[in-house]
Short mmCIF file of C-alpha atoms in Angstrom, two decimals:
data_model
loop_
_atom_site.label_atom_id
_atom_site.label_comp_id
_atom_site.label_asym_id
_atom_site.label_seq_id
_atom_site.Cartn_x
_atom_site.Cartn_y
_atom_site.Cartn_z
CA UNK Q 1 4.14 28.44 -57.93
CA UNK Q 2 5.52 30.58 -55.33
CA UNK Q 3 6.65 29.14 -51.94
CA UNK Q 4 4.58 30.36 -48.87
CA UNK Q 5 6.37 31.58 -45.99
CA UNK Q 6 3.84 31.45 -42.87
CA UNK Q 7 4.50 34.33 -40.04
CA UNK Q 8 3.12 32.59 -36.65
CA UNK Q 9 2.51 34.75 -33.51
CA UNK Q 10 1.06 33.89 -30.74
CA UNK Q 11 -1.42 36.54 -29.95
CA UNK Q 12 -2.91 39.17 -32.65
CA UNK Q 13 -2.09 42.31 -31.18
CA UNK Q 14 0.85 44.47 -32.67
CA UNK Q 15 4.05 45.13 -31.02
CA UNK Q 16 7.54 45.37 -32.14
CA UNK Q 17 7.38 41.09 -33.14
CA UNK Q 18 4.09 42.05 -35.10
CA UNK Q 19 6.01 45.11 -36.66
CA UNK Q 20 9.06 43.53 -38.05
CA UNK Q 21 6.75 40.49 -39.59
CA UNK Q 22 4.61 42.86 -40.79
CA UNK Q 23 7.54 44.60 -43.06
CA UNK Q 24 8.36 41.01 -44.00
CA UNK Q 25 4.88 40.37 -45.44
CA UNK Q 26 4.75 43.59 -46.71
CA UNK Q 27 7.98 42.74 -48.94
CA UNK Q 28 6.83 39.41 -50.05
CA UNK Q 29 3.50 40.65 -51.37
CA UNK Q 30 5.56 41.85 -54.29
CA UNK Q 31 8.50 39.12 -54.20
CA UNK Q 32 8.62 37.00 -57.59
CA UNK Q 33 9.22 33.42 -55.62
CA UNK Q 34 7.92 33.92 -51.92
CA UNK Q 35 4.51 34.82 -50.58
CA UNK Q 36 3.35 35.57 -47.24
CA UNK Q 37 0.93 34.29 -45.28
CA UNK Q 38 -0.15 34.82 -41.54
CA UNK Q 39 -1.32 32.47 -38.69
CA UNK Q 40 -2.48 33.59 -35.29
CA UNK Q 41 -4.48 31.81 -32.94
CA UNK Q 42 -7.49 34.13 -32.59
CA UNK Q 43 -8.77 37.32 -34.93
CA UNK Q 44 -7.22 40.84 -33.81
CA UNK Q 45 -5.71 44.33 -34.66
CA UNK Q 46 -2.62 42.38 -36.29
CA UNK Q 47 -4.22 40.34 -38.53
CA UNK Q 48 -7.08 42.79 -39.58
CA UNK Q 49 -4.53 44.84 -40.55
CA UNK Q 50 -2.24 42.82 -42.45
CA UNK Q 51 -5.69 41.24 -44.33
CA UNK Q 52 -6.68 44.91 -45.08
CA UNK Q 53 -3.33 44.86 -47.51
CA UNK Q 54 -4.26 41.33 -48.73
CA UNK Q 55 -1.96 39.29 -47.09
CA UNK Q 56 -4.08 35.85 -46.22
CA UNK Q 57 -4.48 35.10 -42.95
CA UNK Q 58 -5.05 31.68 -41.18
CA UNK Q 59 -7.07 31.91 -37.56
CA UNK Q 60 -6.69 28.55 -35.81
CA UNK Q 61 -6.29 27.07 -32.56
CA UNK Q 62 -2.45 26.90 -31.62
CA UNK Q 63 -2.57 25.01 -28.04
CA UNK Q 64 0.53 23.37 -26.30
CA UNK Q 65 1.18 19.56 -26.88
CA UNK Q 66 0.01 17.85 -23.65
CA UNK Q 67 2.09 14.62 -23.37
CA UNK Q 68 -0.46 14.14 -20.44
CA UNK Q 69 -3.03 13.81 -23.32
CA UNK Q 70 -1.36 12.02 -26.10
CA UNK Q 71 -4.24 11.52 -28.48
CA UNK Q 72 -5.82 14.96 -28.11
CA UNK Q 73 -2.25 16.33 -29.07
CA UNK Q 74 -2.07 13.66 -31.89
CA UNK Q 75 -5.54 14.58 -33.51
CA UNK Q 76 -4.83 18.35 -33.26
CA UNK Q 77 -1.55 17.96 -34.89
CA UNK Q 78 -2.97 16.02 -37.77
CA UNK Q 79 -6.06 18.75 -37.74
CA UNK Q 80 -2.97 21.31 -38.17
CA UNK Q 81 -0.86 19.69 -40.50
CA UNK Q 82 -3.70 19.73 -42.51
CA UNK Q 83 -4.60 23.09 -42.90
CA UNK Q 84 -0.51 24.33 -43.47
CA UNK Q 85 -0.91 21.96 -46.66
CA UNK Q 86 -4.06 23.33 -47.94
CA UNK Q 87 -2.98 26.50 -47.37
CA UNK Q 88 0.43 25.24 -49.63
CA UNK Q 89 2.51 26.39 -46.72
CA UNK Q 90 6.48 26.20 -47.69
CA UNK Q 91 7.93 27.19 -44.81
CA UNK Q 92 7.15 28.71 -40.93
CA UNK Q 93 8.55 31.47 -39.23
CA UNK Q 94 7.37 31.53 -35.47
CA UNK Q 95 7.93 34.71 -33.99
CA UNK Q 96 8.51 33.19 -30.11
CA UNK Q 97 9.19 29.77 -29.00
CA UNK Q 98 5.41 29.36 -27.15
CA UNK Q 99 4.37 29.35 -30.79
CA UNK Q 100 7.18 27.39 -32.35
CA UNK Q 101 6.29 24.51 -29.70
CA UNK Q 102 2.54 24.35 -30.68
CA UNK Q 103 3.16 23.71 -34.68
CA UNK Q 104 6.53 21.94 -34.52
CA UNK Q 105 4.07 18.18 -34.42
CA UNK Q 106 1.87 19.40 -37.70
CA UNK Q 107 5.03 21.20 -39.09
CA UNK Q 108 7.03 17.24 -38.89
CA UNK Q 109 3.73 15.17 -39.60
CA UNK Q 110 3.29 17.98 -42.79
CA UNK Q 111 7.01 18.42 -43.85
CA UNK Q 112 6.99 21.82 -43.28
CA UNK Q 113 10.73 23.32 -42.11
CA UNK Q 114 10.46 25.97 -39.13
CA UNK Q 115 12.56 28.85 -38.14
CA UNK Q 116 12.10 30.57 -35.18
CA UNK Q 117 12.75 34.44 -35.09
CA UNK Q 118 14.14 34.94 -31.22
CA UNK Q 119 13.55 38.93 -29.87
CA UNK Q 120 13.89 37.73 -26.30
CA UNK Q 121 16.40 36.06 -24.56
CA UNK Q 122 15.50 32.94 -22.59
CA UNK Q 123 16.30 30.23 -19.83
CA UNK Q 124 18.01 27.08 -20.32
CA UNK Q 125 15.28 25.37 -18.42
CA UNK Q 126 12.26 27.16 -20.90
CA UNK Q 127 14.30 25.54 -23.99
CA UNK Q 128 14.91 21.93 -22.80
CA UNK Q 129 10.98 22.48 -21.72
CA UNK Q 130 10.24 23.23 -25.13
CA UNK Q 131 11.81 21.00 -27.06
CA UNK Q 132 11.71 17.86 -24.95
CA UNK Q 133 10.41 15.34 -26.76
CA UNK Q 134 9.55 17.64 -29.61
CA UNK Q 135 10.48 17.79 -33.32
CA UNK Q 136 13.01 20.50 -33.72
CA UNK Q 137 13.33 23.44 -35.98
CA UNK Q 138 15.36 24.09 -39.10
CA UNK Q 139 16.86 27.59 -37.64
CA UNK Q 140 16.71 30.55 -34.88
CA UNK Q 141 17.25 33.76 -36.34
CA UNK Q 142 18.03 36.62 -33.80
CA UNK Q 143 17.91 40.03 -33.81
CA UNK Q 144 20.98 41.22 -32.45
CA UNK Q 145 24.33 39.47 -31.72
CA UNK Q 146 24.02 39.99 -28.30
CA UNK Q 147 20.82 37.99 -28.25
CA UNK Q 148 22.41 35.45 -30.33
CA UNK Q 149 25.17 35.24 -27.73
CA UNK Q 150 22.87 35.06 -24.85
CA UNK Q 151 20.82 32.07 -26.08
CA UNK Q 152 22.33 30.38 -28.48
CA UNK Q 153 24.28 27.86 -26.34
CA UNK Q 154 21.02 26.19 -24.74
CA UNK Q 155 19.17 26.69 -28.00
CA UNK Q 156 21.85 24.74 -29.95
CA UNK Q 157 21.99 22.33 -27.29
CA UNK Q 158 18.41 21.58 -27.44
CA UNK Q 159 18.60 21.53 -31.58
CA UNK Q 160 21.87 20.55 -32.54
CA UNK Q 161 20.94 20.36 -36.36
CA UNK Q 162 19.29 24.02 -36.13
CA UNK Q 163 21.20 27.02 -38.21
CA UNK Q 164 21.91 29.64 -36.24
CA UNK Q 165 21.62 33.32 -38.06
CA UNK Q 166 21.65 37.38 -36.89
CA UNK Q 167 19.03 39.65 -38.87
CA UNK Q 168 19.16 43.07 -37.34
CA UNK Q 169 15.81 44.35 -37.63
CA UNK Q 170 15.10 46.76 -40.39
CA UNK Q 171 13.02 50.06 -41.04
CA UNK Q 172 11.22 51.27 -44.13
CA UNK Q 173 13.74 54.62 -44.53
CA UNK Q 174 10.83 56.04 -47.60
CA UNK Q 175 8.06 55.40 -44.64
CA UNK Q 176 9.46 56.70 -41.86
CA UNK Q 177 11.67 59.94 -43.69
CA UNK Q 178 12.67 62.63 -41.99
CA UNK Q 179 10.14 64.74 -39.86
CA UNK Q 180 11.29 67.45 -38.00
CA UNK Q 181 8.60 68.57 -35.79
CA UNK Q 182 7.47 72.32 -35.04
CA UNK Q 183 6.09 72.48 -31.07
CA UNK Q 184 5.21 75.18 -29.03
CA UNK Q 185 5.91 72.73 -26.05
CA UNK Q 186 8.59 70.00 -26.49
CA UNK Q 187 7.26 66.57 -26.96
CA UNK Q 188 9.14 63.67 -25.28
CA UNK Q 189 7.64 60.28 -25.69
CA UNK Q 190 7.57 56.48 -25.24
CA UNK Q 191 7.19 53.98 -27.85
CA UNK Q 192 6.65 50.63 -26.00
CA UNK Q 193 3.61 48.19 -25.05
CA UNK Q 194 3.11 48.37 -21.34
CA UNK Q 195 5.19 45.35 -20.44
CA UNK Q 196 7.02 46.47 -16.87
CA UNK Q 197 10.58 45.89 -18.22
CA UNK Q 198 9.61 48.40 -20.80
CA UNK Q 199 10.34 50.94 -18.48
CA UNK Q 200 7.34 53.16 -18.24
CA UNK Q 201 7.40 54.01 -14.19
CA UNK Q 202 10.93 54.99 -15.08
CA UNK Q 203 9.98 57.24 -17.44
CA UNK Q 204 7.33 59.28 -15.41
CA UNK Q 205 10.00 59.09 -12.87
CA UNK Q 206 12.25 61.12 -15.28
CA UNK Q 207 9.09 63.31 -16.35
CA UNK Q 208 8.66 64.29 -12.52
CA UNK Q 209 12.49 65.06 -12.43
CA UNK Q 210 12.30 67.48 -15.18
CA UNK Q 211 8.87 69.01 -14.10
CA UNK Q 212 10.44 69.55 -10.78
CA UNK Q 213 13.24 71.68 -12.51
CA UNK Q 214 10.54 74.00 -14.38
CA UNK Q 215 10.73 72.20 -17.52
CA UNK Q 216 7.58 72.37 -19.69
CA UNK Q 217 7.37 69.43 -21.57
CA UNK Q 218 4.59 67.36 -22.80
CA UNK Q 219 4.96 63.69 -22.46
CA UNK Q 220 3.71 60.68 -25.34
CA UNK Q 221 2.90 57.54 -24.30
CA UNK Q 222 2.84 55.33 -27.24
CA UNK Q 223 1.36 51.59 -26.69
CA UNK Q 224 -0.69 49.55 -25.03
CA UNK Q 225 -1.68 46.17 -23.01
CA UNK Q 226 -0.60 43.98 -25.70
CA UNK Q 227 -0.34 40.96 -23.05
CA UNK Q 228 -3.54 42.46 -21.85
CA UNK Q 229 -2.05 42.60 -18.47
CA UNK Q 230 -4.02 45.99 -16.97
CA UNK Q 231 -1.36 48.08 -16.85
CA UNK Q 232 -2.16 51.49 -18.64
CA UNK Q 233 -4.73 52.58 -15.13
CA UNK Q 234 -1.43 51.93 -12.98
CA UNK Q 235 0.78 53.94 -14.83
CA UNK Q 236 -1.99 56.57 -15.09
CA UNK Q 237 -2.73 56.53 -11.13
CA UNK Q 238 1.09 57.24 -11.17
CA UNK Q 239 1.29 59.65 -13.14
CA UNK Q 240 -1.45 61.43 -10.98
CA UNK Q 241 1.15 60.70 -7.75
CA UNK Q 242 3.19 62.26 -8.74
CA UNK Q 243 1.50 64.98 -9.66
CA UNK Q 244 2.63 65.02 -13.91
CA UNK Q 245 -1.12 63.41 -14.93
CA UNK Q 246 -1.99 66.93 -16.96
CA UNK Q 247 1.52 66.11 -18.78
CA UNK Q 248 1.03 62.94 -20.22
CA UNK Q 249 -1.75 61.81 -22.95
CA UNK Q 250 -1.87 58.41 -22.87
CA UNK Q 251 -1.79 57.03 -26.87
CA UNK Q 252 -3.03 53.48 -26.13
CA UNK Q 253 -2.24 50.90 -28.89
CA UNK Q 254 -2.08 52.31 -32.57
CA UNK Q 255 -2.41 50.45 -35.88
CA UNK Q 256 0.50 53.47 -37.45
CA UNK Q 257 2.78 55.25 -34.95
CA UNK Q 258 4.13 57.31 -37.62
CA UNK Q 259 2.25 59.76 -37.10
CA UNK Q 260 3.00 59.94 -33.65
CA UNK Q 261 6.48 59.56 -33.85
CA UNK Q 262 6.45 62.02 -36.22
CA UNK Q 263 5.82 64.53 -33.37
CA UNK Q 264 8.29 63.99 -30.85
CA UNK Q 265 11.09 66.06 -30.31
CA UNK Q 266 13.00 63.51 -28.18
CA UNK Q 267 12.36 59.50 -28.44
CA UNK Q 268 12.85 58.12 -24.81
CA UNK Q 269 13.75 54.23 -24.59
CA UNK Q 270 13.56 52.92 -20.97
CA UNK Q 271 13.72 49.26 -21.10
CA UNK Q 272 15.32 47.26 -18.58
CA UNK Q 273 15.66 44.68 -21.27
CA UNK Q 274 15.70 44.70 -24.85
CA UNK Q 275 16.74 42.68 -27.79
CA UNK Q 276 16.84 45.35 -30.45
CA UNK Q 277 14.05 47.74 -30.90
CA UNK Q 278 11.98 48.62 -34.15
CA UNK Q 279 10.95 51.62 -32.45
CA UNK Q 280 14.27 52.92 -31.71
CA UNK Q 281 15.00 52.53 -35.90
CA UNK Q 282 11.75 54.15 -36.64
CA UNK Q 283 12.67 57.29 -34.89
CA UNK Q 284 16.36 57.15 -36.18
CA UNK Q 285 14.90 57.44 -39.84
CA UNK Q 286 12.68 60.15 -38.76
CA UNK Q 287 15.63 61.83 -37.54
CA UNK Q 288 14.64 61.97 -34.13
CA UNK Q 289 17.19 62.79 -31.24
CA UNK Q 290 17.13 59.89 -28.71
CA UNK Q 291 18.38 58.68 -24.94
CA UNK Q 292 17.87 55.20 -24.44
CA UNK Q 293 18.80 52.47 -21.68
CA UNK Q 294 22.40 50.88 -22.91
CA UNK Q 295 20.78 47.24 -22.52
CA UNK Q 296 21.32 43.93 -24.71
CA UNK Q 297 21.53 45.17 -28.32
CA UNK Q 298 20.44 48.85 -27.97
CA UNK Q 299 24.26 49.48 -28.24
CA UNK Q 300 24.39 47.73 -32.08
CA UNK Q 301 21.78 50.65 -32.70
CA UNK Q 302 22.60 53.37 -31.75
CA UNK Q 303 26.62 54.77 -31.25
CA UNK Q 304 26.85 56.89 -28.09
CA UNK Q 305 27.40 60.63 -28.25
CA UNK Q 306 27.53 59.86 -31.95
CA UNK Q 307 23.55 59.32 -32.98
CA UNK Q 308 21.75 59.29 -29.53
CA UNK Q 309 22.68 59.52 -25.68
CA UNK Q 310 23.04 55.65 -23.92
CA UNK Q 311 22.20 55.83 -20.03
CA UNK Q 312 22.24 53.28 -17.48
CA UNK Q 313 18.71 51.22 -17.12
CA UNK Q 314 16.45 51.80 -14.20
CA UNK Q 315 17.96 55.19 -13.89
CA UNK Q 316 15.23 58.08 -14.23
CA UNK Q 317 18.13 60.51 -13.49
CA UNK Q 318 20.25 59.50 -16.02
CA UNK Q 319 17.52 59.77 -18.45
CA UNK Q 320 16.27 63.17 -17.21
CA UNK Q 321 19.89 64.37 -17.45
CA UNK Q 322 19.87 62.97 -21.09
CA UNK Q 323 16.59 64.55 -22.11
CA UNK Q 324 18.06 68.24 -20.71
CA UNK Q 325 21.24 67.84 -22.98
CA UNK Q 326 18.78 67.90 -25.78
CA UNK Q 327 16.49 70.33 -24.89
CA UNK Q 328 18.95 72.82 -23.47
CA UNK Q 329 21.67 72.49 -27.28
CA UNK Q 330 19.54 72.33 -30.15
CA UNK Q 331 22.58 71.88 -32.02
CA UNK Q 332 23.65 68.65 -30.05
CA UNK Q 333 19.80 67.59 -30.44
CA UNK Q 334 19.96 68.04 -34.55
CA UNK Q 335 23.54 66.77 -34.89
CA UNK Q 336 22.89 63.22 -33.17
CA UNK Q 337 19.49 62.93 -35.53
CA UNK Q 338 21.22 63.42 -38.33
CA UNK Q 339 23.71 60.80 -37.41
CA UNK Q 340 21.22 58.16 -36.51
CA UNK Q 341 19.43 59.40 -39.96
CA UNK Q 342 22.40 58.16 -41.82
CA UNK Q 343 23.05 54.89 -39.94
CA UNK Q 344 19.45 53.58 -40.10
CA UNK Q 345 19.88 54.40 -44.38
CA UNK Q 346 23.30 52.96 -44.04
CA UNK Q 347 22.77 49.72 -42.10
CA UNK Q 348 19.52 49.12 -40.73
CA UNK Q 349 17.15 49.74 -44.07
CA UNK Q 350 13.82 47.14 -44.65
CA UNK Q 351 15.46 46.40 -47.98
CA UNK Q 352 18.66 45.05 -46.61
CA UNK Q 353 16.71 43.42 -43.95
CA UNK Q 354 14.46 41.31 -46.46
CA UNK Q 355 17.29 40.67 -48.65
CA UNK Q 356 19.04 39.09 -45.39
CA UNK Q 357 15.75 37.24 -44.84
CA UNK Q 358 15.11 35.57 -48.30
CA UNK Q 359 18.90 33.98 -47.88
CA UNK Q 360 17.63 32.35 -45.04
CA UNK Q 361 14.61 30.98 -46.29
CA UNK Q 362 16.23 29.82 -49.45
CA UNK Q 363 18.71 28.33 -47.57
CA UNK Q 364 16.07 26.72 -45.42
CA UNK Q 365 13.81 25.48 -48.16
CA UNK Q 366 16.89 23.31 -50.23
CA UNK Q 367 17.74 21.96 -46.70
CA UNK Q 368 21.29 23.82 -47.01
CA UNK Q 369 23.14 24.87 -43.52
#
């Protein structure tokens, strides 16, 4: 019997979290001793598309332990613990630590070891909150070693037993191949959910810039609410401001932004902060020239001047000046996508990244360090 390896998230909507578990899934559908399975607390766009490929999916309630409540918390936990055994759950992978809290009771009460897969940095004071007076996990996995530096100290404070691992996210390089794309106007786009430190006001800033200088340009937005915070009218009213609104097609959220990726001339990252971005490896296996904010792990990415342009963060200038490199020297723009080409194939493939992975939960299921 194969061992089941649960993917937890806390909401069912896909961004780059939902991404990266869904390449995991999709490599232990055809793994000979793990098999995936997915939990989320309510039925969305994530886990109707990860059933569609016939990975099983578990909706249940996920609320916080309330100490204030101690039997409620005690009955739910047992509820829980319950259903990981029917569904012959091996092993869970949270993918934030809201999520890891809520099953780390039914995880103990069932047996069930836990890793949690960080993407964000956090406080000192969120961890002891979220482990005090909690079972802790097995592991933390991170996905760069900046993150790992940033948070491990109060996470191995909190768990002193936990392991403590880097897995650089990985890209399917057959997926997303090479597309060079063929438009009358240059597309420049945004791959991001519509989370504020993502950027996005920055970006339009650097879209006015560049319309201001007679550049025609079309700009992608790529993503939606995903914390359905209503942000998409607000960056559209700005976008009217200042005067660009004609230039920008809002994309919402997509199940597949290959397609859309596929069209870009010039991948724009933003962020203000950033642990390490799927969508920034997408676009470097699609060959796509980038300029991204030099935050957190962007720099483990991508090499500057070598496979994409690094500029300061909350710096529409900087960006604008990056985006005119590209579009002014083709030959800059094709060399640097060709570099990041051959790193993503080099170090940042999905094979290498499940291989990494299945260590881990090996590891985790004989109890090793």
């Amino acid at each position: 019997m194969k061992n089941t390896i649960a993917f937890v998230h806390s909401v069912a909507e896909i961004g780059g979290a939902e991404r990266m578990s869904e390449a995991l899934i999709d490599g232990l559908a055809e793994h000979a001793e793990l098999a995936p399975l997915l939990v989320v607390p309510e039925a969305g766009p994530f886990s109707v598309h990860v059933a569609k490929k016939g990975c099983p999916v578990l909706v249940t309630d996920l609320p916080q332990p309330e100490f204030s409540s101690p039997l409620g918390t005690i009955r739910h936990a047992f509820k829980l613990a319950k259903q990981f055994k029917q569904a012959n759950i091996s092993l869970l992978q949270c993918a934030d630590l809201v999520c890891t809290r809520a099953v780390l009771p039914a995880a103990k009460i069932a047996g069930i070891p836990v890793l949690c897969h960080m993407h964000f940095p956090v406080e000192a004071g969120y961890v002891n909150w979220v482990f005090k007076r909690m079972p802790k996990p097995a592991g933390f996995v991170y996905c760069s070693e900046e993150l790992m530096h940033a948070t491990q100290t109060p996470l191995a404070n909190a768990c002193p037993q936990a392991s403590h691992d880097v897995i650089h996210n990985g890209v399917d390089i057959e997926r997303f191949s090479p597309n060079l794309s063929s438009n009358a106007v240059p597309h420049v786009g945004i791959v991001a959910n519509l989370q504020e430190r993502k950027g996005h006001i920055d970006f339009l800033d650097m879209a006015k810039l560049l319309s201001d200088q007679q550049y025609n340009v079309h700009y992608d937005i790529i993503g939606g609410d995903i914390l359905q915070a209503p942000r998409q009218t607000l960056l559209e009213d700005y976008a009217s401001s200042q005067g660009i609104r004609d230039k920008v097609t809002f994309h919402g959220q997509v199940d597949n932004v290959l397609a859309l990726l596929g069209k870009l001339d010039v991948l724009v990252c933003a962020s203000h902060q950033e642990a390490f971005p799927v969508s920034i490896l997408e676009a470097m296996a699609m060959q796509k020239a980038i300029v991204s904010t030099n935050v957190n792990g962007i720099p483990e990415a991508i090499v500057d001047e070598q496979c994409g342009i690094l500029v300061p963060p909350h710096n529409p200038q900087a960006l604008s000046d990056g985006v005119k490199r590209l579009l002014d020297n083709e030959s800059l723009r094709q060399a640097l996508a060709d570099a990041a080409r051959q790193r993503v194939v080099s170090e940042f493939s999905l094979q290498a990244y499940l291989d990494k992975f299945t260590r881990v939960y090996r590891r985790t299921l004989t109890g090793q360090k």
